Each structure stands twice: as structure tokens, then as C-alpha cells.
XYZ file of C-alpha atoms in Angstrom:
564
model
C -13.992 -0.464 -7.625
C -11.714 2.188 -6.412
C -8.305 2.799 -6.871
C -6.136 5.597 -6.719
C -2.966 5.214 -8.859
C 0.081 7.002 -8.012
C 3.586 6.677 -9.900
C 6.684 6.941 -7.873
C 10.172 7.340 -9.077
C 11.321 5.221 -6.374
C 10.836 3.696 -3.138
C 13.872 6.308 -1.782
C 11.529 9.368 -2.554
C 9.527 8.101 0.170
C 12.759 7.749 2.399
C 12.843 11.667 2.128
C 8.992 11.946 3.952
C 8.430 9.849 7.085
C 8.785 6.988 8.284
C 5.244 5.995 7.854
C 4.496 4.023 4.961
C 0.966 2.917 5.785
C -2.655 4.017 4.963
C -6.116 2.558 5.406
C -6.864 3.863 1.647
C -7.353 2.658 -1.466
C -3.579 2.942 -3.141
C -1.963 0.690 -6.194
C 1.335 2.492 -6.283
C 4.130 1.616 -8.812
C 7.633 0.869 -7.250
C 10.775 0.736 -7.840
C 12.446 -0.916 -5.035
C 13.428 -4.360 -3.192
C 13.287 -6.127 0.699
C 12.769 -10.440 2.828
C 11.905 -12.864 5.929
C 9.345 -15.453 5.828
C 7.618 -13.930 9.412
C 3.996 -11.983 8.919
C 4.658 -9.980 11.899
C 7.278 -7.906 13.050
C 10.747 -9.013 13.747
C 12.840 -7.598 15.997
C 16.652 -8.335 15.159
C 18.579 -5.805 17.757
C 17.420 -5.003 21.088
C 18.874 -3.114 23.859
C 19.450 -3.543 27.440
C 16.051 -3.664 29.411
C 15.505 -4.175 32.959
C 12.396 -2.134 33.191
C 9.012 -3.922 34.302
C 7.161 -4.969 31.374
C 3.786 -2.958 32.767
C 2.698 -0.273 30.861
C 3.074 3.318 32.711
C 1.466 6.146 31.518
C 2.724 9.683 30.406
C 5.677 10.919 28.673
C 6.642 12.330 24.918
C 7.902 10.347 21.963
C 9.214 12.590 18.705
C 8.554 11.467 15.034
C 10.650 13.338 12.277
C 9.363 13.811 9.362
C 11.102 16.200 6.034
C 8.026 17.370 4.206
C 5.154 19.631 6.134
C 1.800 17.328 6.695
C -1.281 18.536 6.006
C -3.882 17.941 8.480
C -7.251 17.997 6.563
C -8.181 14.726 6.364
C -9.956 14.971 3.076
C -6.796 16.614 1.523
C -4.019 14.246 2.344
C -1.859 12.718 -0.525
C 1.210 10.566 1.310
C 0.840 7.628 3.357
C 2.929 9.649 5.812
C 0.222 12.339 5.989
C -2.763 9.645 6.308
C -1.099 7.705 9.375
C -0.298 11.305 11.109
C -4.307 12.324 10.671
C -5.766 9.160 11.769
C -4.306 9.805 15.017
C -6.439 13.153 15.239
C -9.442 12.352 12.456
C -11.704 9.099 12.468
C -13.914 7.370 9.609
C -16.531 5.306 9.893
C -14.562 2.351 10.210
C -10.755 1.572 10.029
C -8.807 -0.977 9.259
C -6.916 -3.553 10.928
C -3.312 -5.088 10.153
C -4.965 -8.409 7.765
C -7.088 -5.524 6.041
C -10.313 -6.316 8.047
C -13.038 -3.588 8.373
C -13.359 -2.604 11.971
C -15.530 -0.100 14.055
C -14.645 3.498 14.570
C -16.942 5.965 14.705
C -19.632 3.566 13.603
C -20.203 0.963 16.022
C -21.817 -1.273 13.750
C -23.858 -1.278 9.958
C -26.674 -3.300 8.289
C -26.390 -4.107 4.710
C -29.513 -4.208 3.024
C -30.280 -7.715 0.754
C -29.368 -5.873 -2.892
C -25.911 -4.985 -1.364
C -27.261 -1.224 -2.063
C -27.758 0.092 1.223
C -25.857 0.642 3.885
C -27.037 2.033 7.189
C -23.970 2.870 10.060
C -25.305 2.552 13.859
C -22.757 5.686 15.337
C -20.973 5.685 18.640
C -21.944 7.203 21.590
C -21.228 10.215 23.553
C -18.437 10.684 21.164
C -16.952 14.576 21.515
C -14.801 16.264 19.544
C -11.618 17.822 20.617
C -13.263 21.643 20.957
C -15.824 20.159 23.237
C -18.914 20.025 20.822
C -20.986 16.534 19.834
C -20.284 14.020 17.695
C -23.098 13.646 15.483
C -24.960 12.259 12.161
C -24.919 15.765 10.856
C -21.132 15.988 10.665
C -20.825 13.080 8.278
C -23.241 14.719 5.771
C -21.510 17.890 6.241
C -18.263 15.991 5.568
C -19.617 14.069 2.325
C -21.405 17.536 1.134
C -17.606 18.822 1.246
C -16.377 15.958 0.003
C -18.638 15.948 -3.330
C -17.702 19.821 -3.715
C -13.768 19.282 -4.058
C -14.477 16.153 -5.962
C -16.815 18.302 -8.411
C -14.523 21.324 -8.450
C -11.457 19.299 -9.028
C -12.980 17.269 -11.936
C -14.030 20.253 -13.432
C -11.106 22.362 -12.969
C -8.077 19.872 -12.831
C -9.521 16.964 -15.358
C -8.555 14.235 -12.513
C -10.433 12.215 -10.827
C -10.438 12.675 -7.224
C -12.040 10.503 -4.442
C -13.367 7.677 -6.855
C -15.169 5.785 -4.008
C -17.715 8.402 -4.271
C -18.560 7.476 -7.817
C -20.638 4.790 -6.640
C -22.528 6.994 -3.994
C -26.177 7.544 -5.046
C -27.374 9.372 -2.043
C -26.923 9.722 1.868
C -28.920 11.072 4.929
C -28.565 11.822 8.429
C -32.073 10.007 9.404
C -31.555 11.200 13.301
C -28.645 12.058 15.487
C -27.011 8.008 15.764
C -27.810 7.139 12.540
C -25.817 7.541 8.917
C -27.687 5.793 5.426
C -26.034 5.471 2.494
C -27.293 4.240 -1.180
C -25.218 2.712 -3.489
C -26.222 2.539 -7.532
C -24.357 -0.786 -7.365
C -23.248 -3.613 -4.494
C -19.696 -2.607 -4.270
C -17.668 -5.096 -1.080
C -15.306 -2.673 -1.156
C -16.852 0.421 0.011
C -16.472 0.102 3.691
C -12.206 0.222 2.736
C -13.538 4.143 1.390
C -15.315 4.647 4.563
C -11.977 4.921 6.638
C -12.116 8.989 5.370
C -11.942 11.303 8.549
C -15.182 12.818 9.596
C -14.867 16.847 10.313
C -16.942 18.469 12.450
C -20.147 20.174 10.204
C -18.805 23.546 12.534
C -15.592 23.868 10.578
C -16.801 23.097 7.235
C -19.702 25.878 7.895
C -16.425 28.446 8.936
C -14.344 27.386 5.874
C -17.785 27.854 3.874
C -18.115 31.259 5.128
C -14.546 32.277 4.951
C -14.583 31.460 0.876
C -18.139 33.294 0.110
C -19.849 30.255 -1.466
C -20.061 26.561 -0.647
C -19.056 26.412 -4.896
C -16.338 29.319 -4.426
C -13.553 27.628 -6.347
C -11.068 28.606 -4.018
C -12.727 26.725 -1.581
C -11.133 23.122 -2.360
C -7.849 24.819 -1.724
C -8.935 25.971 1.926
C -7.160 24.556 4.815
C -8.521 23.954 8.101
C -7.422 26.424 10.582
C -7.762 24.657 14.014
C -7.710 20.954 13.287
C -10.682 19.167 15.410
C -11.308 15.908 15.133
C -12.688 12.844 17.386
C -9.331 10.824 17.398
C -6.834 9.806 20.141
C -4.716 12.595 20.029
C -5.425 16.474 19.434
C -3.282 19.079 18.220
C -2.084 21.932 20.458
C 0.458 23.207 18.514
C 1.305 23.804 14.939
C 4.245 25.658 13.028
C 6.492 25.388 10.053
C 8.925 23.037 12.175
C 6.708 21.386 14.557
C 3.046 19.687 15.172
C 2.459 19.006 18.916
C -0.284 16.267 19.557
C -1.579 15.793 22.952
C -3.864 12.963 24.353
C -7.186 13.350 23.917
C -8.635 12.931 27.615
C -12.533 12.624 26.230
C -11.398 9.778 23.919
C -15.029 7.710 24.259
C -12.453 4.260 23.645
C -9.374 2.876 24.766
C -6.986 5.674 25.944
C -3.369 5.349 24.877
C -0.367 5.553 27.415
C 1.738 7.840 25.841
C 0.855 11.852 26.344
C 2.034 13.713 23.701
C 3.454 13.511 20.188
C 5.883 15.972 18.579
C 6.234 15.808 14.517
C 9.264 17.705 13.668
C 9.648 18.457 10.375
C 13.610 18.162 9.165
C 15.035 19.661 5.890
C 16.313 16.185 4.665
C 16.704 12.769 5.659
C 20.640 13.032 7.085
C 19.000 15.887 9.677
C 17.010 13.354 10.827
C 20.049 10.759 11.103
C 21.726 13.142 13.094
C 18.272 14.063 15.240
C 17.768 10.158 16.045
C 21.601 9.673 16.992
C 20.849 12.476 19.525
C 18.108 10.937 20.709
C 15.951 13.922 19.440
C 14.265 11.415 16.948
C 12.557 8.238 18.729
C 11.281 6.129 15.360
C 12.968 6.731 11.877
C 12.810 4.439 8.636
C 15.728 2.543 7.333
C 17.438 2.196 4.155
C 18.988 -1.349 3.676
C 22.300 0.132 3.209
C 21.871 2.080 6.451
C 20.826 -1.158 8.403
C 24.328 -1.646 9.960
C 24.625 1.736 11.133
C 21.731 1.868 13.409
C 23.046 -1.558 14.422
C 26.115 -0.007 16.194
C 23.859 2.636 18.403
C 23.346 1.553 21.563
C 19.734 1.889 22.812
C 18.172 1.184 19.763
C 15.493 -1.106 18.534
C 15.961 -2.492 15.008
C 12.374 -3.990 13.370
C 11.393 -5.224 9.942
C 7.804 -6.013 9.493
C 6.016 -7.238 6.082
C 4.906 -3.905 3.727
C 2.196 -3.987 1.252
C 4.768 -4.050 -1.674
C 5.705 -6.643 -3.954
C 8.055 -6.848 -6.798
C 7.638 -8.398 -10.404
C 8.732 -8.854 -13.679
C 6.227 -7.839 -16.380
C 5.601 -9.750 -19.357
C 4.338 -8.709 -22.219
C 2.336 -11.182 -23.336
C 1.466 -9.827 -27.008
C 5.262 -11.112 -27.579
C 5.249 -14.947 -28.781
C 8.007 -15.626 -26.509
C 5.793 -15.761 -23.634
C 2.171 -16.790 -24.867
C 3.065 -20.048 -23.816
C 1.912 -20.826 -19.994
C 4.520 -23.228 -19.519
C 7.232 -20.763 -20.903
C 6.458 -18.149 -18.109
C 6.659 -21.141 -15.801
C 10.004 -22.212 -16.898
C 11.196 -18.731 -17.051
C 9.931 -18.617 -13.429
C 11.729 -21.259 -12.205
C 14.836 -19.979 -14.039
C 15.307 -17.273 -11.322
C 16.711 -17.775 -7.972
C 14.546 -15.817 -6.177
C 16.132 -16.098 -2.673
C 18.974 -14.719 -4.290
C 17.714 -11.865 -5.375
C 16.139 -11.356 -1.832
C 19.671 -11.331 -0.722
C 21.300 -9.455 -2.574
C 18.688 -6.383 -2.479
C 17.410 -6.557 1.050
C 19.971 -8.651 2.971
C 16.839 -11.500 3.497
C 14.618 -9.556 4.850
C 10.800 -9.793 3.051
C 9.310 -12.650 1.923
C 9.248 -14.189 -1.807
C 5.845 -13.971 -3.185
C 3.501 -16.156 -5.113
C 0.183 -14.078 -6.134
C -0.493 -10.775 -5.474
C -2.231 -10.797 -2.391
C -0.023 -10.311 0.528
C 0.951 -13.301 3.585
C -0.493 -10.736 6.140
C -3.864 -10.104 4.066
C -7.538 -12.162 5.298
C -7.968 -12.903 1.759
C -4.171 -14.662 1.503
C -4.822 -18.610 0.175
C -1.864 -20.032 1.808
C -2.083 -23.206 -0.382
C -1.060 -21.503 -3.752
C 1.510 -23.042 -5.459
C 5.266 -21.901 -4.841
C 7.798 -22.273 -7.741
C 10.947 -23.461 -6.607
C 14.032 -22.547 -8.115
C 14.749 -25.499 -10.467
C 17.359 -24.779 -13.183
C 17.169 -28.318 -14.624
C 13.338 -28.879 -15.050
C 12.902 -25.311 -16.418
C 15.584 -26.457 -18.903
C 13.333 -29.662 -19.181
C 10.353 -27.700 -19.903
C 11.609 -25.255 -22.839
C 12.813 -28.253 -23.929
C 9.163 -29.654 -24.368
C 7.842 -26.258 -25.690
C 10.085 -27.006 -28.595
C 13.232 -24.774 -27.670
C 16.694 -25.954 -28.518
C 20.098 -24.392 -28.808
C 20.590 -25.951 -32.272
C 23.360 -23.951 -33.420
C 25.566 -23.963 -30.299
C 25.835 -20.609 -29.672
C 24.215 -20.642 -26.032
C 20.839 -19.419 -27.171
C 17.743 -21.477 -27.524
C 15.638 -21.137 -31.162
C 12.120 -22.469 -32.329
C 10.509 -21.953 -35.752
C 7.694 -19.732 -35.231
C 5.046 -19.143 -37.830
C 7.627 -21.303 -40.075
C 10.866 -18.540 -39.088
C 13.716 -19.357 -36.884
C 13.190 -17.257 -33.723
C 16.180 -16.777 -31.003
C 14.833 -16.826 -27.201
C 16.226 -13.027 -26.942
C 14.035 -10.479 -25.350
C 14.918 -6.684 -23.717
C 14.160 -6.160 -20.095
C 13.810 -2.338 -18.968
C 15.179 -1.155 -15.906
C 14.685 2.406 -14.767
C 18.462 3.921 -14.480
C 17.907 5.317 -10.895
C 17.063 2.447 -9.090
C 20.316 0.463 -7.789
C 17.654 -2.444 -6.376
C 16.217 -2.902 -9.317
C 19.427 -3.019 -11.463
C 20.764 -5.374 -9.641
C 17.354 -8.008 -9.401
C 17.584 -7.262 -13.891
C 21.075 -8.220 -13.397
C 20.146 -11.256 -11.292
C 17.705 -12.326 -13.883
C 19.829 -11.938 -16.578
C 22.452 -14.219 -15.466
C 20.256 -16.750 -13.998
C 18.058 -17.143 -17.677
C 21.391 -17.118 -19.622
C 21.969 -20.448 -17.845
C 19.309 -21.879 -19.134
C 19.854 -20.298 -22.786
C 17.859 -17.362 -22.546
C 19.411 -14.016 -23.765
C 18.463 -10.835 -21.673
C 19.243 -7.589 -22.691
C 19.034 -5.054 -20.178
C 18.076 -1.809 -20.955
C 18.270 1.253 -18.725
C 15.510 4.386 -18.744
C 14.864 7.072 -17.163
C 11.645 5.981 -15.174
C 9.278 8.424 -17.347
C 10.171 6.429 -20.377
C 9.778 3.158 -18.593
C 6.442 4.134 -17.513
C 5.150 5.414 -21.256
C 6.522 2.454 -23.055
C 5.214 0.100 -20.606
C 1.655 1.691 -20.267
C 1.642 1.891 -24.483
C 2.692 -1.903 -24.394
C 5.974 -1.100 -26.222
C 8.239 -3.158 -24.083
C 8.910 -7.336 -23.873
C 9.502 -7.155 -20.201
C 10.528 -4.720 -17.304
C 11.136 -4.825 -13.275
C 8.233 -3.272 -11.699
C 6.441 -3.482 -8.572
C 2.816 -2.915 -6.776
C 2.084 -0.997 -3.825
C -1.612 -3.138 -3.026
C -4.635 -1.584 -0.872
C -5.582 -3.780 1.841
C -8.837 -4.176 0.038
C -7.743 -7.339 -1.890
C -9.520 -6.083 -5.089
C -7.022 -7.560 -7.806
C -9.433 -6.076 -11.219
C -7.242 -3.486 -12.123
C -4.170 -5.835 -12.890
C -5.998 -8.685 -14.239
C -9.366 -7.718 -15.827
C -9.831 -8.108 -19.709
C -11.095 -4.645 -19.768
C -8.401 -3.440 -18.493
C -5.615 -3.618 -20.993
C -6.858 -1.403 -23.259
C -7.099 2.013 -20.879
C -5.920 0.592 -17.750
C -3.193 -1.409 -15.540
C -3.606 -4.907 -17.253
C -0.520 -3.345 -19.457
C 1.210 -7.295 -20.161
C -2.531 -7.956 -21.643
C -3.299 -11.004 -19.820
C -6.800 -12.556 -20.458
C -8.566 -15.268 -18.839
C -12.626 -14.902 -19.023
C -12.874 -16.951 -16.002
C -10.485 -14.822 -13.851
C -12.839 -12.082 -14.998
C -16.193 -13.748 -13.793
C -14.400 -14.680 -10.451
C -13.083 -11.162 -9.768
C -15.870 -9.614 -10.701
C -18.365 -11.510 -8.449
C -15.833 -11.627 -5.699
C -16.718 -7.703 -5.423
C -20.409 -8.223 -5.289
C -20.235 -10.141 -2.152
C -20.369 -8.680 1.264
C -19.639 -12.269 3.560
C -15.646 -12.495 4.001
C -16.173 -16.143 3.550
C -17.492 -16.388 -0.030
C -15.130 -13.748 -0.854
C -12.422 -15.631 0.552
C -13.484 -18.837 -0.935
C -13.288 -16.623 -4.387
C -10.405 -14.616 -3.969
C -8.688 -18.440 -3.321
C -9.719 -19.264 -6.269
C -8.519 -16.708 -8.358
C -5.235 -16.550 -6.759
C -5.088 -20.392 -7.890
C -5.655 -19.194 -11.219
C -3.341 -16.065 -11.276
C -0.328 -18.578 -9.824
C -1.149 -21.483 -12.444
C -1.024 -19.016 -15.288
C 1.695 -16.881 -13.981
C 0.815 -13.482 -16.285
C 3.793 -11.972 -14.001
C 6.870 -13.119 -12.677
C 5.908 -12.675 -9.126
C 9.645 -11.975 -7.010
C 9.188 -11.071 -3.676
C 8.082 -8.578 -1.161
C 10.182 -6.368 0.856
C 9.909 -5.570 4.484
C 9.787 -2.426 5.697
C 12.645 -1.316 8.017
C 12.412 1.025 11.369
C 14.621 1.894 14.265
C 13.273 2.814 17.346
C 14.422 4.115 20.309
C 14.817 1.149 23.029
C 12.493 3.490 25.708
C 9.556 2.772 23.254
C 7.291 -0.186 24.581
C 4.904 -2.060 23.049
C 5.365 -0.725 19.348
C 3.806 -3.578 17.135
C 3.738 -2.114 13.258
C 1.304 -3.450 10.874
C 1.399 -3.181 6.972
C -1.589 -0.812 7.071
C -1.031 1.353 9.807
C 1.788 2.254 11.468
C -0.492 3.741 14.365
C -3.078 0.828 14.359
C -1.764 -0.230 18.127
C -0.849 3.251 18.987
C -2.808 2.911 22.264
C -0.566 0.125 23.644
C 2.984 1.964 23.234
C 4.026 3.068 25.606
C 7.171 4.856 27.284
C 9.639 3.862 29.727
């Protein structure tokens, strides 16, 4: 399994960056946000007057604003924003589509050995680097060598795990110019998701080594690519402190985009970027829920919302006797009006979720049981579980181990997140109606994180950003309880077996069948109280046509965009 975890204080921090929330990498991210709409495709709520022809036109330039510098080295990018931009310039062996499926990129095809450990990639023909050089398997080998060098230096020096997808690579070789082979220590169905890393030309890597004196020089893992040269649809023609200019790659081997130029403009803050958008100096930018009305009133602006990879949940510490009964957990879910939460936090732009696999994914099971809001039935289930208000104080109680126990618990929420606070408040009110007393505890994010990871909590409002790779082991396996991310302490040997087997099978239909079973078990056991997945919100200058964003990468259909 490949897993990178990034902890964020709030999703609002991401708004200070761009705009582009998606990437084809392995990311699971704690989030502190909110959003709603049951569509799995982009929804355009506001359109401008459009009297133009629907026939795409070549040419034109678009401007995209960001509020932080962009690292154009594909091996050193950190944010989703950077990874999306880099995908315009560099390509991996494969790419990931909007449903999370693996598609050809620099590799036109691949074969997997019978034991699932050897991958043989056949490379695209007639591929040129932006500087005119010819792409070959030697470039892949040089890139892999550099990754291993960076990985070794960073893990020894900084004691951090980087490029975990390379932990399972035993060896690799460039057997001929058009073939590249990778041998794994053990089978891994998620291996190809790691092969989206952008490939660098061997010549630029050799130059970098020459500048640092030695491939093993400690400074080599911080060097920058001085002259970015990829194989992607756009090439870098200018780069300074506040602008990166990209131009269409006329030598691109595949379908060429219509738009000639893309300018990435770096702003000091989100407010200055908003002002630039109003003045038509920026064409695409993200929108916060509270700003939706502002952009609705702007002329010649289209507003879109579309699925994200985020989902929100209430984590329950299953070591607490209050939550050990699955029937009680189901009753808690039934007591919560999730539609109201969606409306309160996102104005209805998102979707209620009942599993950790999002509806856009190829692995999503549409038959997973949906638990509707039903306060009356929830009360009956709690009563059947022995919870009754014996003393008339409005709080349920029950004898546990011979002692009377009230149904009351603390719900952690981080103080900096208004949307999460609203969610916690709604849950508190809903559960009070069925006799459950919830004490909201507002804490700083770092304290919440420490308490949850240390399993010193009753319940907490949290969220994940999921990878396109539907590998759920990190949050459900029993092995993840002590040192991983199964902080709710959920244990089900049957689910463990299914999830482990799913990651050892390379046939999609067989893997999908296992993941369908897994989602049914998760929905039944309710180890988390799944709440909703927010949509991403974008404002776009109406002169941009053919724009169809997806949850994986904003630029996945860049070759269909065109300018009026």
C-alpha cells in the first residue's frame, strides 16, 4: 500500500493556494471543512449570455491565479495545486481519469506477470522532450535513480518517509529504448497509481548531478530544475517571481490542446486574486461557500460545483462502551439530519455519503445501504439496546457492568473551523432529541489531532481526502489501530481479509467485487458516522469553453478547453 498523510488545519488554508485541488497521487488528508448536490459531474449554476458558435477554436490565452510559488520539479511538488500544474508540463508512465481509472500516458501499454510482481511497460513512440531530445526508457531509469537518491537522503537526514510507492520496488531496468521493466517485492494492485510521477529527461538529471559535484551530495535533493523540459502538452517559456508562462507544445505526440498559452499568476493573497478576477485578469479561481453570492452577481462569469475527494465524518472511539454496540451506532446516524447539515454548511452543494468510497469512483458500490434520517426509529433502536430515560432528566441511561451510566459524551471540534463547528452544533441538537447529551469541546487543531491519534477522545468531527486508488486499509485494518490511522479502534477480521486481498488482485472486476463487499460491511458496522462530501466550487470567465473539471485533476480535459 502507498500512503502519504498530510495534516491540515483547515481547508480554508488550501484556498490560499489555487484553485486546483486535485492530483493523481496517493493522498489521504485530514480536513476541516464542508459542501452538497447529488450529481457526480460538474453542475453549472450560472451561465452568461452565449451567442457564439459551439465549434472549438484554436488559439487564445488563459490566466490562472495562485497565492504561492509553484515548484515545477515533478519530484519535489507538495501541494495538489503544484501537481496539477506540473501535469501540464511533465507526464508519468500512466495517468488517472476522473473515475480513478489508470490510463496510458508515456506507457502505451503494460503487461503484468502471472505472480503480479513484474510490470513490463511498452512506451509511446515519437515522443520528444520540450528541448527537442528524444524520449526513451533511459529517461525513466534516470528519473527512478534520482527518486531513490532523494528518498535515501531525506529518510536518513530528515527521518521522514518520502516516495513510499518505491518501498515495494525491488529492481527496474531499461531493457531497450521502448521498454521499461519494474520488479516488485510483492504484488500490489495500487502500484500503477504511483507511476503517475512525472518523468524527467536524463540529460537534465546529469546536469543537476554535475552542479552538485556528486549524485550522493547532500545538497542534491534540494536542487531545482533550472530549465523545465517535459513531454507534456505545455512547455515553460518564462518563469519569474510572479509569473509562469506556458505555451502549447506543437510537437506533442497525442491530441494537442486548443489553447495556445496559459499564464500562472502569483498573488500575495486570496483577496488580491479576487480583485484580479473581477478585473478579468484571472480566468479561473476557487470560491468559498460564503462568497458564492458575490460571484453570482458578476457579469460574464460561470459558476460550477463538482465532486471532490473529501468527505466529512464523526469519529467514534469504539473503545468507549457507549459506542461498542453497532445498533447504537446505527441509531446515532439515524438521529442526525444530514440533509440539514449539508444545507447549513454548503448551501446544498455536495452529497451525503454512506461509505468511504466516493460516488465518482469506479469502485463505488451504489447498492450500499443509505440510512435516512428517522428520529422515531432511532429512539426505538436505542430502547431495544437498553437505553431509557428512567429519571426523567431527558438523558438516556443504562446499567453497564452493574452501574448506571448516562448516555453523554464529549465531541471534539477545532476552534478555527466555522463549518465544522456548525456540524457539531447540529449533531448536538439532533442527538438531544433522542436523549443523548453531547458536550461540544472546542480545541485547537493540534490538540484535537493529538487526542484523536492518542485515542484519548469520545468523538470528533473530522474528514479525509481520499486517493483515486480505493485502498481502504489505512483506516480499517486492525494492524492500523496501534500505529496507523484506525484511531476509532475498529476491528473486523472478515473486512481485513477482503481489503488485503483486494490490493493483491490486478483484475478490476475481481477487485471491484471485493471492494463492493467491503463497503457493505462498513455500511453495516458503521465504524464511522459518515456525513457528507463537499463539492468543489469554481468561478470561471465565461469566455472559456469546454471546461469539464473532475475530482482527480482539474486539467484532465485541458485539450478540450478553448477560448471564445
